[in-house]
Coordinates of C-alpha atoms and ligand atoms in Angstrom, one line a residue:
M1 CA -54.9 -101.9 -120.0
A2 CA -55.8 -101.8 -123.4
I3 CA -52.2 -102.0 -124.8
T4 CA -54.0 -103.4 -128.0
S5 CA -57.0 -103.2 -130.1
T6 CA -57.6 -106.8 -131.4
K7 CA -59.8 -104.6 -134.6
H8 CA -57.1 -102.8 -135.2
H9 CA -53.5 -105.0 -134.2
D10 CA -51.9 -103.2 -137.1
T11 CA -51.3 -100.2 -135.5
H12 CA -50.8 -100.7 -132.3
E13 CA -48.5 -99.0 -129.8
P14 CA -44.9 -99.5 -130.1
A15 CA -43.8 -102.5 -128.2
H16 CA -41.7 -101.1 -126.1
R17 CA -43.3 -99.3 -123.5
Y18 CA -43.9 -102.1 -122.2
G19 CA -41.9 -104.8 -120.3
F20 CA -41.8 -107.9 -121.5
D21 CA -43.7 -110.2 -119.1
T22 CA -46.1 -107.1 -119.0
L23 CA -47.1 -107.4 -123.2
A24 CA -46.8 -111.1 -122.2
I25 CA -50.1 -111.0 -120.0
H26 CA -51.8 -107.6 -121.9
A27 CA -51.0 -107.5 -125.7
G28 CA -53.4 -108.2 -127.9
Q29 CA -55.9 -109.3 -124.9
P30 CA -57.8 -106.5 -122.9
N31 CA -60.8 -107.4 -120.8
D32 CA -64.0 -108.5 -122.5
P33 CA -65.5 -105.7 -123.1
L34 CA -69.4 -107.3 -123.1
T35 CA -68.8 -109.4 -119.7
G36 CA -65.5 -107.7 -118.3
A37 CA -63.6 -111.4 -118.8
V38 CA -60.2 -111.1 -117.0
N39 CA -59.4 -113.9 -119.7
F40 CA -59.5 -113.9 -123.8
P41 CA -63.4 -115.1 -124.7
I42 CA -63.3 -118.2 -127.5
Y43 CA -65.8 -117.3 -130.0
Q44 CA -66.7 -121.1 -131.1
T45 CA -68.0 -120.1 -134.4
S46 CA -66.9 -120.4 -137.9
T47 CA -68.2 -117.6 -139.4
Y48 CA -70.2 -114.2 -138.7
G49 CA -73.6 -112.6 -139.1
Q50 CA -73.2 -108.8 -141.4
E51 CA -74.9 -106.3 -141.1
E52 CA -74.7 -104.7 -144.5
I53 CA -74.1 -106.1 -148.3
G54 CA -70.9 -104.2 -149.0
G55 CA -70.0 -103.7 -145.3
K56 CA -67.0 -104.1 -144.0
P57 CA -66.7 -105.7 -140.9
D58 CA -63.7 -106.8 -138.8
F59 CA -64.7 -110.6 -138.4
C60 CA -66.7 -112.6 -141.5
Y61 CA -64.8 -115.7 -141.9
T62 CA -63.1 -117.6 -139.1
R63 CA -60.2 -119.0 -141.7
T64 CA -59.7 -115.5 -142.2
G65 CA -60.2 -114.3 -139.2
H66 CA -61.3 -114.7 -135.8
P67 CA -61.1 -112.4 -132.2
T68 CA -59.5 -115.0 -130.8
R69 CA -56.6 -115.6 -133.4
A70 CA -56.4 -111.7 -133.1
A71 CA -55.5 -111.9 -130.0
L72 CA -52.6 -114.1 -130.4
E73 CA -51.3 -112.6 -133.6
A74 CA -50.9 -109.4 -131.7
N75 CA -49.3 -111.1 -128.7
L76 CA -47.0 -113.1 -130.6
A77 CA -46.2 -109.4 -132.9
A78 CA -45.5 -107.6 -129.2
L79 CA -43.4 -110.9 -128.1
E80 CA -40.6 -110.1 -130.9
G81 CA -41.0 -106.7 -131.1
A82 CA -42.7 -106.8 -134.6
R83 CA -45.9 -105.1 -136.1
F84 CA -47.6 -107.7 -137.5
G85 CA -48.6 -111.5 -136.6
L86 CA -49.8 -114.8 -138.5
A87 CA -51.1 -117.2 -136.8
F88 CA -50.6 -121.0 -138.1
S89 CA -52.1 -124.8 -137.6
S90 CA -48.2 -126.2 -137.2
G91 CA -45.2 -125.0 -137.3
M92 CA -44.6 -126.4 -140.3
A93 CA -47.5 -124.5 -141.8
A94 CA -46.1 -121.5 -140.8
I95 CA -43.0 -122.3 -142.4
N96 CA -45.3 -123.6 -145.4
N97 CA -46.3 -119.3 -145.0
V98 CA -43.0 -118.5 -145.9
L99 CA -42.3 -120.7 -148.7
N100 CA -45.4 -119.4 -150.5
L101 CA -43.2 -116.4 -151.1
L102 CA -41.3 -118.1 -153.7
Q103 CA -41.9 -118.8 -157.4
A104 CA -40.4 -121.6 -159.5
G105 CA -36.4 -120.6 -160.6
D106 CA -35.7 -119.3 -157.7
H107 CA -33.5 -120.4 -154.7
V108 CA -32.8 -120.9 -151.7
I109 CA -30.2 -120.9 -149.5
A110 CA -30.6 -122.7 -146.0
C111 CA -28.2 -123.7 -143.0
R112 CA -27.4 -126.7 -143.3
D113 CA -28.1 -127.7 -139.7
L114 CA -32.2 -127.2 -140.1
Y115 CA -34.8 -129.3 -138.2
G116 CA -36.2 -132.4 -140.4
G117 CA -39.3 -131.2 -141.5
A118 CA -37.9 -128.2 -142.3
Y119 CA -35.4 -130.1 -144.2
R120 CA -38.1 -132.4 -146.1
I121 CA -40.5 -129.8 -147.1
F122 CA -37.5 -128.3 -148.9
T123 CA -36.1 -130.9 -150.5
K124 CA -39.6 -133.0 -151.1
L125 CA -41.8 -130.6 -151.9
Y126 CA -40.6 -127.3 -153.3
A127 CA -37.3 -128.9 -155.2
K128 CA -40.8 -130.6 -157.5
F129 CA -41.8 -126.8 -157.8
D130 CA -38.4 -125.8 -159.7
V131 CA -36.8 -124.2 -156.7
S132 CA -33.5 -124.5 -155.7
F133 CA -31.2 -124.9 -152.2
T134 CA -28.2 -124.4 -151.5
F135 CA -27.5 -125.9 -147.6
V136 CA -24.6 -124.1 -146.1
D137 CA -22.4 -124.5 -143.1
T138 CA -24.0 -120.9 -141.7
R139 CA -21.4 -120.7 -138.5
D140 CA -19.3 -119.8 -141.1
P141 CA -20.6 -116.5 -142.2
G142 CA -18.5 -116.2 -145.3
S143 CA -20.4 -119.9 -146.3
V144 CA -23.2 -118.0 -147.4
R145 CA -22.0 -115.1 -149.2
R146 CA -20.5 -118.0 -151.1
A147 CA -23.9 -119.4 -151.9
I148 CA -25.4 -115.0 -153.2
R149 CA -27.0 -115.9 -156.3
D150 CA -29.1 -114.2 -158.7
N151 CA -31.9 -115.5 -158.5
T152 CA -31.7 -116.0 -154.3
R153 CA -34.9 -115.0 -152.9
L154 CA -34.2 -116.9 -149.2
L155 CA -32.1 -116.9 -146.4
W156 CA -33.2 -119.4 -143.9
L157 CA -31.4 -119.5 -140.6
E158 CA -32.2 -121.6 -137.3
T159 CA -30.6 -121.2 -134.3
P160 CA -29.8 -122.3 -131.6
S161 CA -29.8 -125.4 -134.3
N162 CA -32.0 -128.6 -134.4
P163 CA -30.3 -131.2 -132.8
L164 CA -27.0 -130.1 -132.0
L165 CA -27.6 -126.7 -130.8
T166 CA -25.0 -124.8 -133.2
L167 CA -25.6 -120.8 -133.4
T168 CA -25.6 -118.0 -136.8
D169 CA -24.8 -114.9 -136.4
I170 CA -27.6 -113.4 -137.4
E171 CA -26.1 -110.1 -137.2
A172 CA -24.1 -111.8 -139.7
C173 CA -26.0 -113.0 -141.9
T174 CA -28.7 -111.4 -142.4
S175 CA -26.7 -108.0 -143.3
L176 CA -25.2 -110.2 -146.4
A177 CA -28.7 -111.0 -147.3
R178 CA -29.5 -107.7 -147.3
R179 CA -27.0 -106.4 -149.3
A180 CA -28.1 -108.9 -151.2
G181 CA -32.4 -107.9 -151.4
V182 CA -32.3 -111.4 -149.7
W183 CA -35.3 -111.6 -147.3
S184 CA -33.9 -113.4 -144.4
V185 CA -36.2 -116.3 -142.2
V186 CA -34.8 -116.8 -138.4
D187 CA -36.6 -120.2 -136.9
N188 CA -36.9 -118.6 -133.6
T189 CA -38.5 -122.0 -131.5
F190 CA -35.6 -123.5 -129.9
A191 CA -34.2 -119.3 -128.6
T192 CA -38.0 -117.9 -128.4
P193 CA -38.4 -114.4 -128.2
V194 CA -37.2 -114.3 -124.2
L195 CA -33.1 -115.6 -125.1
Q196 CA -33.3 -113.5 -128.7
R197 CA -35.4 -111.0 -130.7
P198 CA -33.5 -112.0 -134.7
L199 CA -35.8 -109.0 -136.3
R200 CA -34.0 -106.7 -133.7
L201 CA -30.2 -108.5 -135.5
G202 CA -31.5 -107.6 -138.6
A203 CA -34.1 -110.4 -140.1
D204 CA -37.0 -110.2 -142.2
I205 CA -39.3 -112.9 -141.0
V206 CA -38.9 -114.5 -137.6
V207 CA -41.1 -118.5 -137.6
H208 CA -41.8 -120.2 -134.9
S209 CA -43.4 -124.0 -133.8
T210 CA -45.2 -122.2 -130.6
T211 CA -45.7 -126.0 -130.5
K212 CA -42.8 -125.4 -127.8
Y213 CA -42.0 -123.9 -125.5
L214 CA -44.2 -120.3 -126.8
N215 CA -46.9 -122.9 -125.7
G216 CA -45.3 -124.9 -123.5
H217 CA -47.5 -127.4 -122.7
S218 CA -47.4 -130.5 -125.2
D219 CA -51.2 -129.5 -125.8
V220 CA -51.5 -128.4 -128.7
L221 CA -49.9 -127.8 -132.4
G222 CA -49.3 -124.4 -134.1
G223 CA -46.9 -121.8 -135.6
A224 CA -46.7 -118.5 -136.1
V225 CA -44.8 -115.5 -138.4
I226 CA -44.3 -112.4 -137.7
T227 CA -42.2 -109.7 -139.5
S228 CA -42.4 -105.9 -139.1
D229 CA -42.6 -105.5 -143.4
A230 CA -46.1 -104.2 -144.4
E231 CA -45.4 -105.5 -147.7
L232 CA -44.1 -108.6 -146.9
H233 CA -47.0 -109.2 -144.1
E234 CA -50.0 -108.5 -146.7
K235 CA -48.7 -110.9 -149.0
L236 CA -48.3 -113.4 -145.7
K237 CA -51.5 -112.6 -144.2
F238 CA -52.7 -112.8 -148.2
F239 CA -51.0 -116.1 -149.0
Q240 CA -52.1 -117.3 -144.8
N241 CA -55.8 -117.4 -146.5
C242 CA -55.9 -118.2 -150.2
V243 CA -54.0 -121.8 -148.0
G244 CA -55.9 -122.0 -145.1
A245 CA -53.7 -123.4 -142.4
V246 CA -54.8 -121.5 -139.6
P247 CA -55.6 -122.7 -135.8
G248 CA -59.1 -122.9 -134.0
P249 CA -60.4 -120.7 -131.4
Q250 CA -59.2 -123.2 -129.0
D251 CA -56.2 -124.0 -129.8
C252 CA -55.7 -119.9 -129.9
F253 CA -56.8 -119.7 -126.5
L254 CA -54.5 -122.0 -125.0
T255 CA -51.5 -120.5 -127.0
L256 CA -53.0 -117.6 -125.6
R257 CA -52.8 -119.2 -121.8
G258 CA -49.1 -120.9 -122.6
L259 CA -47.9 -117.8 -123.1
K260 CA -48.8 -115.7 -120.5
T261 CA -46.4 -117.6 -118.7
L262 CA -43.2 -117.5 -120.9
S263 CA -40.3 -116.4 -119.2
L264 CA -41.0 -117.5 -116.3
R265 CA -40.9 -121.2 -118.1
V266 CA -37.9 -120.5 -120.2
Q267 CA -36.0 -119.2 -117.6
R268 CA -36.2 -122.8 -115.3
H269 CA -36.3 -124.3 -118.4
C270 CA -32.3 -123.4 -118.9
D271 CA -31.6 -122.9 -114.7
N272 CA -32.7 -126.9 -114.9
A273 CA -30.1 -127.1 -118.2
R274 CA -27.9 -125.8 -116.6
R275 CA -27.4 -127.9 -113.7
I276 CA -28.6 -130.8 -116.3
A277 CA -25.4 -130.2 -118.5
A278 CA -22.5 -130.0 -115.4
F279 CA -24.0 -133.4 -114.6
L280 CA -23.4 -135.0 -118.1
E281 CA -20.4 -133.3 -118.4
T282 CA -19.0 -135.0 -115.9
H283 CA -20.7 -138.6 -117.0
P284 CA -18.2 -141.4 -118.3
A285 CA -20.8 -142.9 -120.5
I286 CA -20.6 -139.5 -122.0
K287 CA -18.4 -139.0 -125.1
R288 CA -19.4 -135.4 -125.8
V289 CA -22.6 -132.8 -124.6
H290 CA -23.8 -130.6 -127.3
Y291 CA -25.0 -127.7 -125.1
P292 CA -24.5 -123.4 -125.9
G293 CA -24.2 -123.0 -122.4
A294 CA -21.0 -125.1 -122.3
A295 CA -17.3 -123.1 -121.4
H296 CA -16.1 -125.5 -124.4
H297 CA -19.2 -125.0 -126.8
P298 CA -17.4 -124.1 -129.9
Q299 CA -19.3 -120.5 -130.2
A300 CA -19.3 -120.0 -126.7
E301 CA -18.5 -116.4 -127.2
L302 CA -21.7 -115.5 -130.0
A303 CA -23.1 -117.7 -128.0
R304 CA -22.6 -115.2 -125.1
R305 CA -23.4 -112.6 -126.9
Q306 CA -26.6 -113.7 -129.0
L307 CA -28.2 -115.0 -126.0
S308 CA -29.3 -113.9 -122.8
D309 CA -29.4 -117.7 -121.6
F310 CA -29.0 -121.3 -123.5
G311 CA -32.2 -122.5 -123.3
G312 CA -33.0 -126.0 -122.5
V313 CA -32.5 -128.3 -124.7
I314 CA -28.9 -130.4 -124.9
S315 CA -27.8 -132.6 -127.3
F316 CA -25.3 -135.7 -126.0
E317 CA -23.8 -138.4 -127.7
L318 CA -23.4 -142.0 -126.1
E319 CA -21.2 -144.7 -128.6
D320 CA -22.5 -144.7 -131.8
D321 CA -24.1 -147.8 -130.8
I322 CA -27.7 -148.6 -131.3
E323 CA -28.5 -151.0 -128.3
R324 CA -26.7 -149.1 -125.6
V325 CA -29.0 -146.1 -126.8
K326 CA -32.2 -148.4 -126.1
R327 CA -30.5 -149.3 -123.1
F328 CA -30.0 -146.3 -122.4
S329 CA -34.2 -145.3 -123.3
R330 CA -35.2 -148.7 -121.4
G331 CA -34.2 -146.5 -118.0
C332 CA -35.9 -143.8 -118.3
R333 CA -38.6 -143.7 -115.5
L334 CA -39.5 -140.0 -115.7
W335 CA -37.9 -138.6 -119.2
T336 CA -40.2 -140.0 -122.1
L337 CA -39.0 -141.4 -124.8
A338 CA -40.8 -138.6 -127.5
E339 CA -40.6 -136.1 -130.4
S340 CA -40.8 -132.7 -129.6
L341 CA -39.8 -130.4 -126.9
G342 CA -40.2 -126.9 -124.8
G343 CA -43.0 -128.6 -122.5
V344 CA -43.1 -128.5 -118.7
K345 CA -42.6 -132.4 -119.5
S346 CA -39.0 -133.5 -119.7
L347 CA -38.7 -135.5 -122.7
F348 CA -35.9 -136.9 -124.7
C349 CA -35.8 -138.3 -128.4
H350 CA -33.2 -140.4 -130.8
P351 CA -32.8 -137.5 -133.9
A352 CA -31.3 -140.6 -136.0
T353 CA -34.7 -142.5 -136.1
M354 CA -37.2 -139.3 -135.1
T355 CA -36.8 -135.9 -135.6
H356 CA -34.2 -136.3 -139.0
A357 CA -35.3 -139.7 -139.9
S358 CA -36.6 -137.8 -142.9
V359 CA -32.9 -137.0 -144.0
E360 CA -30.5 -139.6 -145.9
P361 CA -28.3 -141.1 -144.0
D362 CA -25.2 -140.3 -145.8
V363 CA -26.6 -136.4 -144.9
R364 CA -27.1 -136.9 -141.9
R365 CA -23.8 -138.6 -140.5
A366 CA -22.4 -135.9 -143.0
N367 CA -23.7 -133.4 -140.2
G368 CA -23.4 -135.1 -137.0
I369 CA -26.3 -136.7 -136.2
T370 CA -25.6 -140.6 -135.0
D371 CA -27.0 -142.6 -134.0
G372 CA -25.8 -142.5 -130.7
L373 CA -26.8 -139.2 -130.2
I374 CA -30.0 -138.7 -127.8
R375 CA -31.7 -134.7 -127.8
L376 CA -33.3 -133.4 -124.9
S377 CA -36.0 -131.2 -124.2
V378 CA -35.0 -130.5 -119.9
G379 CA -38.5 -130.1 -118.6
L380 CA -39.9 -128.2 -115.6
E381 CA -39.3 -131.1 -112.9
D382 CA -37.4 -130.4 -110.2
A383 CA -33.7 -130.7 -111.7
S384 CA -32.1 -133.5 -109.0
D385 CA -34.7 -135.6 -109.7
L386 CA -34.3 -135.3 -113.3
I387 CA -30.2 -135.7 -113.2
R388 CA -31.3 -138.9 -111.4
D389 CA -33.3 -140.5 -113.6
L390 CA -30.4 -139.6 -116.1
D391 CA -27.7 -141.5 -114.0
A392 CA -29.4 -144.8 -113.5
A393 CA -30.2 -144.5 -116.9
L394 CA -27.0 -143.7 -118.5
D395 CA -25.6 -147.0 -115.9
A396 CA -28.3 -149.1 -117.9
A397 CA -26.8 -148.1 -121.1
R398 CA -23.2 -149.1 -119.8
D399 CA -24.6 -152.3 -119.3
A400 CA -25.1 -152.7 -122.2
T401 CA -21.9 -152.4 -123.3
R402 CA -20.8 -155.1 -121.0
D403 CA -23.6 -157.4 -121.7
A404 CA -22.5 -157.0 -125.0
R405 CA -19.3 -158.0 -123.8
S406 CA -20.1 -160.8 -121.7
A407 CA -22.2 -162.4 -124.8
R408 CA -19.1 -162.2 -127.4
H409 CA -17.0 -164.0 -124.6
R410 CA -20.3 -166.6 -124.3
V411 CA -20.1 -167.5 -127.8
E412 CA -16.3 -167.1 -128.1
A413 CA -16.2 -169.8 -125.0
Ligands
LIG1 C1 -41.1 -129.0 -134.1 C2 -40.3 -127.8 -134.9 C3 -41.0 -127.3 -136.2 C4 -42.4 -127.6 -136.9 O1 -43.9 -127.3 -136.1 P1 -44.5 -128.2 -136.7 O2 -45.3 -127.8 -134.9 O3 -44.2 -129.7 -135.0 O4 -45.5 -128.2 -137.4 C5 -40.1 -126.1 -136.9 N1 -39.7 -126.3 -136.4 C6 -38.2 -126.1 -135.3 C7 -37.3 -125.4 -134.9 C8 -39.1 -127.1 -134.2 O5 -38.1 -127.1 -133.4

C-alpha cells in the first residue's frame, strides 16, 4: 500500500482516506522498491549523481532534499491532515523558518506564555531586524483583536503552553487573524496531532519540535513546519534550502521510527499523567497543580472541546523557595532533572533556571513562573512507580522547611 510516493509527496492522496495509525506507519514510506525492505532506507550521501546536464532529478544535493527527509515530511503532513511538511534540524530551526516570512517593519502578536527559546529568538534576534512583537494573554481572544495593527503579519500561538499549560481557543484567535489578513501559526509540540489538529481549527501553519513527543525517545533533535497553503509552502521551502538547518538521513530515519508509535505512546503518556495529576492534587506539599485535565483548570471547558486528551505534561508549585525545590530534586530517583519532554523516560525541570532562564526575571514572575514551579514530563514507566518516587521526593522537600526552621532555631538559640 503506497499511500504516498516520496517523489511526489506534494500531490499525495487526501490523508482522510486512512486512519491516523495507518498513516503514521505508511504515509510517505512505501516498502523499498529495490529490495522490498519494509523500513524506509537511509541514503547516507551528501550528493546524487545526475543523468544529464539540465535534467530535473528528484534529488541532487542533501541540503535541498533527500529521500528519508521527503518520507518524513510527507508523514508529518499526513498526521496533521495537511498537504505539505518541511523537516528541520531542531524545533528552533523550524520556528526560525516561519519567522523568515517577516521583513523589517513587520509586527507579530504572540501569546504571553511561550516556550523560552521562542521568546528569545523573537526578542533578541528578530527584534534587532526591526520586527516588533506584542505579547498578549491569548486566553482572552479579544486581546488578539486589540493588538492587531496595519503591519501585523503573524499571530503566534502555543497551546497548551509551556510551562503553565494555559490554553488558547485556536478557532477564535485564528479567525480574528484571518479576517485581518494575518497568518496564524500554532506550535503544536505539546498536544501533537494525536490530541489536536490546529490546521482544521483555522491555523495557516503548524510548527513542531519533533525532538519531543513526535520522535519520543529523547535521542534526536528535530523540527517541522506544516501547512496546506501551497504559496506559503513554496516560500518556506525556499527559506529551508537557503538557510540549511536541515536534518540528516539518520535523524529523519529515527524520527520516522518514533512516529510509528506516536498515538500509542501519547495515549499512555496521557493515562500516566492523569494518575499523577490526581496524586499531586492531594499532596499537602503542593500549592497548585497546572494540568488541563483538572476539573479546576480555569479553562476546563475549552480543554475538553479542543483537546481529545490532556497530554503528558504537568506543572506544579511548591512554596516559592529554591531550597525546597532543590531538596525535591535530590529526592527523585526515577525522575531525571533534565530539559526537554515527550520521551519515554520521565523528566522534570525547573523552568525558572532552565527552559525559561532566558526570560527576564520580572517578566517571568509576572507570567507566573515562580522559583517553586516544577514541570513534569510524564514518561511511560509504571505510573505507580512514578508516583511512589514523587511522593518520596515531596517528603524530602517538606523536610527542607523543617530543616530550615530548625536551623533558624539553632541560630536563634
Ligand atoms: C522544545 C520546544 C521548542 C524548541 O525545539 P528544539 O527542538 O529544542 O529546538 C519549541 N517549542 C516548544 C513548545 C518546545 O517545547
